[in-house]
Coordinates of C-alpha atoms and ligand atoms in Angstrom, one line a residue:
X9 CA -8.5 -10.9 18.5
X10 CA -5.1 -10.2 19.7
X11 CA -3.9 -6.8 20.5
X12 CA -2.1 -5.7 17.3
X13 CA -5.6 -7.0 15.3
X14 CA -7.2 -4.5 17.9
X15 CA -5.0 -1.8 16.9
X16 CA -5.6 -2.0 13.2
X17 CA -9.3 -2.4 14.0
X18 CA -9.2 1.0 15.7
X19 CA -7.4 2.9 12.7
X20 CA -9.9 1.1 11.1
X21 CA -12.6 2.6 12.8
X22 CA -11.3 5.8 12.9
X23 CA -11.4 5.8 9.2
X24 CA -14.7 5.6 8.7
X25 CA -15.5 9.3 10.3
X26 CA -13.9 10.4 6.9
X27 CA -16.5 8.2 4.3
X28 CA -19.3 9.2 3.1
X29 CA -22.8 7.5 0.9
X30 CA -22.4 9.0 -1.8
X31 CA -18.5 9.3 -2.1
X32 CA -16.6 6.5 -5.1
X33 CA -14.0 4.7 -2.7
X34 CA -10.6 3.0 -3.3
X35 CA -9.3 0.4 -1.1
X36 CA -5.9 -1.1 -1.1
X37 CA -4.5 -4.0 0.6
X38 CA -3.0 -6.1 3.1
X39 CA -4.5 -6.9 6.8
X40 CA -5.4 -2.9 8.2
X41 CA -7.0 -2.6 5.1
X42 CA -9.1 -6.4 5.5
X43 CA -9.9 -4.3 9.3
X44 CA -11.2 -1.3 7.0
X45 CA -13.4 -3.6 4.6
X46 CA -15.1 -5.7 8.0
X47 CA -15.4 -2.4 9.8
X48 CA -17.1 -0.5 6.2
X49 CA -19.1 -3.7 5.9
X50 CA -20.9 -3.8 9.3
X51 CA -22.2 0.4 8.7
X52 CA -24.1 -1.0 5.7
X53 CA -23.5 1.9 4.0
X54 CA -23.8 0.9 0.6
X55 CA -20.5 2.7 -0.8
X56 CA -19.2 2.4 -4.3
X57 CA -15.5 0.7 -4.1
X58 CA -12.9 -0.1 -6.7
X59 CA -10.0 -2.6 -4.7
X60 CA -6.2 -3.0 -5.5
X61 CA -6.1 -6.9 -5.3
X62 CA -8.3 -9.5 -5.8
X63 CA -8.0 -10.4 -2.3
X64 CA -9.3 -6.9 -0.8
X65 CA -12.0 -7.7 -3.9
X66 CA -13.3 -10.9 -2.1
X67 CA -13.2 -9.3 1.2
X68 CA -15.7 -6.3 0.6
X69 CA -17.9 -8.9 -1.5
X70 CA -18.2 -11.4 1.7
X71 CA -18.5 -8.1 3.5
X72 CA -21.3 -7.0 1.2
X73 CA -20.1 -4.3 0.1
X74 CA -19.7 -4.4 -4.2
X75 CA -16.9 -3.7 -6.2
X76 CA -16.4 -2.0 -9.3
X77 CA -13.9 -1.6 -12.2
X78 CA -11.8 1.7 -11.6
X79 CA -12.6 3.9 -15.0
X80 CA -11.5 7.4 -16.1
X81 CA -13.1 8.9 -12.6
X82 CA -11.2 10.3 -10.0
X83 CA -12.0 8.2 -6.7
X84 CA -13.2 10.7 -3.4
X85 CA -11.0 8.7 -1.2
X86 CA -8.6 6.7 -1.2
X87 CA -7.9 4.1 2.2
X88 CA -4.9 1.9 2.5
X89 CA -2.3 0.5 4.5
X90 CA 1.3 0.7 4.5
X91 CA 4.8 -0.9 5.4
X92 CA 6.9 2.3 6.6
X93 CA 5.9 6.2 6.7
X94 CA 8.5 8.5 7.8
X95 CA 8.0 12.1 9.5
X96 CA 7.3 13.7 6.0
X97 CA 4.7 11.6 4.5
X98 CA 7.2 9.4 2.3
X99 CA 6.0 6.0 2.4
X100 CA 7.1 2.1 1.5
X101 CA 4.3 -0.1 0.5
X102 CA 4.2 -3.8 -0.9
X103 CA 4.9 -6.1 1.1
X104 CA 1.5 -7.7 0.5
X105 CA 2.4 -7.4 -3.2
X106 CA -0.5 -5.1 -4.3
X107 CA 1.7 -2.2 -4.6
X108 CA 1.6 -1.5 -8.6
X109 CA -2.5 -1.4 -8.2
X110 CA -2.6 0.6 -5.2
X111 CA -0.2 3.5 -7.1
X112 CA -2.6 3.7 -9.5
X113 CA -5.2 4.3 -6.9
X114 CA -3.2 6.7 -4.8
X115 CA -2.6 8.8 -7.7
X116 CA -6.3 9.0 -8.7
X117 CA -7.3 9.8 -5.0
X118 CA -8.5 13.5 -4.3
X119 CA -7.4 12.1 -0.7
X120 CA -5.1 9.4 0.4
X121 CA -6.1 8.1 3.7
X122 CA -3.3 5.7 5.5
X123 CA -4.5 3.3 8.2
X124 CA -1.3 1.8 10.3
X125 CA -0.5 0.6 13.8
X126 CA 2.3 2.6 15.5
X127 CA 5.4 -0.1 14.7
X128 CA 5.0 1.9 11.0
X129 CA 6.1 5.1 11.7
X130 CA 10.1 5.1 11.0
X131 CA 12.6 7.7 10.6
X132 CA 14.7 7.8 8.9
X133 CA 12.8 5.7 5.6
X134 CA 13.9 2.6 5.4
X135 CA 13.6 -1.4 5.5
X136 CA 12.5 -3.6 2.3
X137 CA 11.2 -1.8 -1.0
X138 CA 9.5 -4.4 -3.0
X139 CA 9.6 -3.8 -7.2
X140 CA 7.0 -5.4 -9.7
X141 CA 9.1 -6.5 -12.8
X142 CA 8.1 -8.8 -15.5
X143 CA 9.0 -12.0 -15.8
X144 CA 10.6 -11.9 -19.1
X145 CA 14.6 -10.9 -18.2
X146 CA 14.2 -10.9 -14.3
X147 CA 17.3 -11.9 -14.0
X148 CA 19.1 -8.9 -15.8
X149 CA 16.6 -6.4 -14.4
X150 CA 17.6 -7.9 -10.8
X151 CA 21.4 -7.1 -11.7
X152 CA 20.7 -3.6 -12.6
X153 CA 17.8 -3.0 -10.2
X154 CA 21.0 -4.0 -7.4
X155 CA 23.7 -1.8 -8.9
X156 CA 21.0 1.4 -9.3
X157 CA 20.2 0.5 -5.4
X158 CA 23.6 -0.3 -4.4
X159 CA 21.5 -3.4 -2.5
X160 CA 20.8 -6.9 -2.5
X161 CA 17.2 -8.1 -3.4
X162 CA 15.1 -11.3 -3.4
X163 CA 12.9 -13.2 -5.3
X164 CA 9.5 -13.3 -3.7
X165 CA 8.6 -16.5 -3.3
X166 CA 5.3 -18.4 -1.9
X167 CA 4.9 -22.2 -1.4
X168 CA 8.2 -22.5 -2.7
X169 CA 7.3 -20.9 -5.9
X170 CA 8.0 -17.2 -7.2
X171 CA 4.7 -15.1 -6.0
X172 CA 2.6 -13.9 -8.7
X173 CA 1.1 -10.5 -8.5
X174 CA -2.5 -9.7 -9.8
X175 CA -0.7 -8.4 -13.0
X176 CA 1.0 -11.7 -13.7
X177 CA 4.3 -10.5 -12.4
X178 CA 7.1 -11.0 -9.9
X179 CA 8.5 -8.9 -7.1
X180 CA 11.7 -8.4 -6.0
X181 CA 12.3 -7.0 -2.3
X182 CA 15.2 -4.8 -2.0
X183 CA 16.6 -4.1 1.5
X184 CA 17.4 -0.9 2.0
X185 CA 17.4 -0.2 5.4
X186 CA 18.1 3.6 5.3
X187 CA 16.8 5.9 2.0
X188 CA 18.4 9.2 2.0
X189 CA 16.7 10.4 -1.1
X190 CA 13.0 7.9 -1.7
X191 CA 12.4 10.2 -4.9
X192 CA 15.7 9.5 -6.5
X193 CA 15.3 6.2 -5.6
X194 CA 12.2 6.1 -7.8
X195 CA 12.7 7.9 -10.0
X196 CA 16.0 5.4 -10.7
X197 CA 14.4 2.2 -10.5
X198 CA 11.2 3.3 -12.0
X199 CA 12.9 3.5 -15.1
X200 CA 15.2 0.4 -15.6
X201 CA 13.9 -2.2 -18.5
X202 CA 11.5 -4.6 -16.8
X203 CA 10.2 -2.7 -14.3
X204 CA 6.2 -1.8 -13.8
X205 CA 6.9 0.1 -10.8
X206 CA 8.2 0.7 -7.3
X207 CA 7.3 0.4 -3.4
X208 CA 8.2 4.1 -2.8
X209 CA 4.9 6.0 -2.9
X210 CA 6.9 9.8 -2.9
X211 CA 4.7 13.5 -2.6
X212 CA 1.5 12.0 -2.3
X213 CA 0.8 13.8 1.3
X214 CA -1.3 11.1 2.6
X215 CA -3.8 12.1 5.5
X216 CA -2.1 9.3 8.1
X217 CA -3.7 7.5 11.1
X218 CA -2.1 5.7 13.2
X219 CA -3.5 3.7 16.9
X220 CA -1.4 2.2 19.5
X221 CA -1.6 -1.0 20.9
X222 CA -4.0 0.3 23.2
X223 CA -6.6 1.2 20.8
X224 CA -5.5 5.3 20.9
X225 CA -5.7 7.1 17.5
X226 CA -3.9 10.2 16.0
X227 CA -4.6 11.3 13.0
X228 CA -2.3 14.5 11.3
X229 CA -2.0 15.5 7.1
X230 CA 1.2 15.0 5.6
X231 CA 1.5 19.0 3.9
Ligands
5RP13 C1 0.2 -4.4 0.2 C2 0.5 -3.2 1.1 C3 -0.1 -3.2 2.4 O1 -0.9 -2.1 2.6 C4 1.0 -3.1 3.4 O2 1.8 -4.2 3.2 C5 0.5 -3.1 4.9 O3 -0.1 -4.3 5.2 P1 -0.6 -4.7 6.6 O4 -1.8 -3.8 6.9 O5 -1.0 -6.2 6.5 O6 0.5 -4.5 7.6 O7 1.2 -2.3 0.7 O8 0.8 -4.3 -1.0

């Protein structure tokens, strides 16, 4: 395992201190959170889960641990990963393309747990925000979505093809290297024609932890 694997392998770890038997888990996505689901799967605890993606899905089921539907319920805990936090809490998610599911799980947690290595914490916000939109008109909702921005964006693409979320959609990345205002930004794009929804996870005060490349962890509450 090489030393960044290690890293998200400790956060990992680290996470686990805050799970509990009896407690209804969410899980997001992406390769801290695949850490998360090996790491949950060795304690054989026997945890309820509900995943964002069908990959995080497969994981916990070769991991034994079983997955079920997310109802009406609000989940205990919620553990994911993420692409950028800055010093407040705001946070840019997506870039493994689970980032419509794992909204809906943040915003059903009673505590949102983020598991990074250290190269996530930025300040000021910034870098590419991905947006779900529907297939049907991408091309005008990629105009406006670029003239709400004032950025470029791209077409996600995999295998030479445009990448296909869970929700039959496609994404398109938008750099924005600095955001000044993540909540405007939202709340801007969130509601353009065409859009299911946004990278920019705003005011959800996540509970972060973060390990350095030598396996060290901090963990602090975003208030
Ligand atoms: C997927 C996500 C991931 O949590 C995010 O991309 C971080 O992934 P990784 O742990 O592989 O760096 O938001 O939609």
């Amino acid at each position: 395992m090489d030393a960044r694997m290690e890293a998200k392998h400790a956060a990992a770890r680290a996470a686990l201190a805050h799970v509990s038997r009896d407690m209804l888990l969410g899980i997001g996505s992406g390769s801290t959170v695949r850490a998360f689901i090996e790491e949950l799967g060795s304690t054989k605890m026997g945890v309820r889960c509900i995943t964002a993606s069908r990959e995080s899905a497969d994981a916990c089921r070769k991991n034994g641990i079983p997955v079920e539907e997310l109802g009406a319920a609000m989940l205990d805990l919620v553990i994911d990963g993420a692409d950028a936090i800055d010093h407040s809490g705001q946070v840019l998610k997506g870039l493994g393309g689970a980032l419509v599911r794992e909204k809906i799980l943040a915003q059903s947690a009673k505590r949102w747990i983020l598991i990074v290595d250290e190269t996530k914490l930025v300040d000021p916000l910034g870098g590419t925000v991905p947006v779900e939109v529907i297939p049907y008109g991408m091309a005008r909702t990629k105009e406006r979505i670029e003239k709400c921005a004032h950025a470029v964006s791209t077409l996600r693409e995999e295998g030479g093809r445009p990448f296909v979320t869970d929700n039959g959609n496609c994404i398109l990345d938008v750099r924005l290297p600095r955001i000044d205002d993540p909540e405007g930004l939202d709340n801007t794009l969130a509601v353009i024609p065409g859009v299911v929804g946004t990278g920019v996870f705003i005011n959800l005060h996540p509970h972060v932890i973060v390990s350095t490349a030598t396996g060290e962890t901090r963990q602090w509450d975003c208030p």
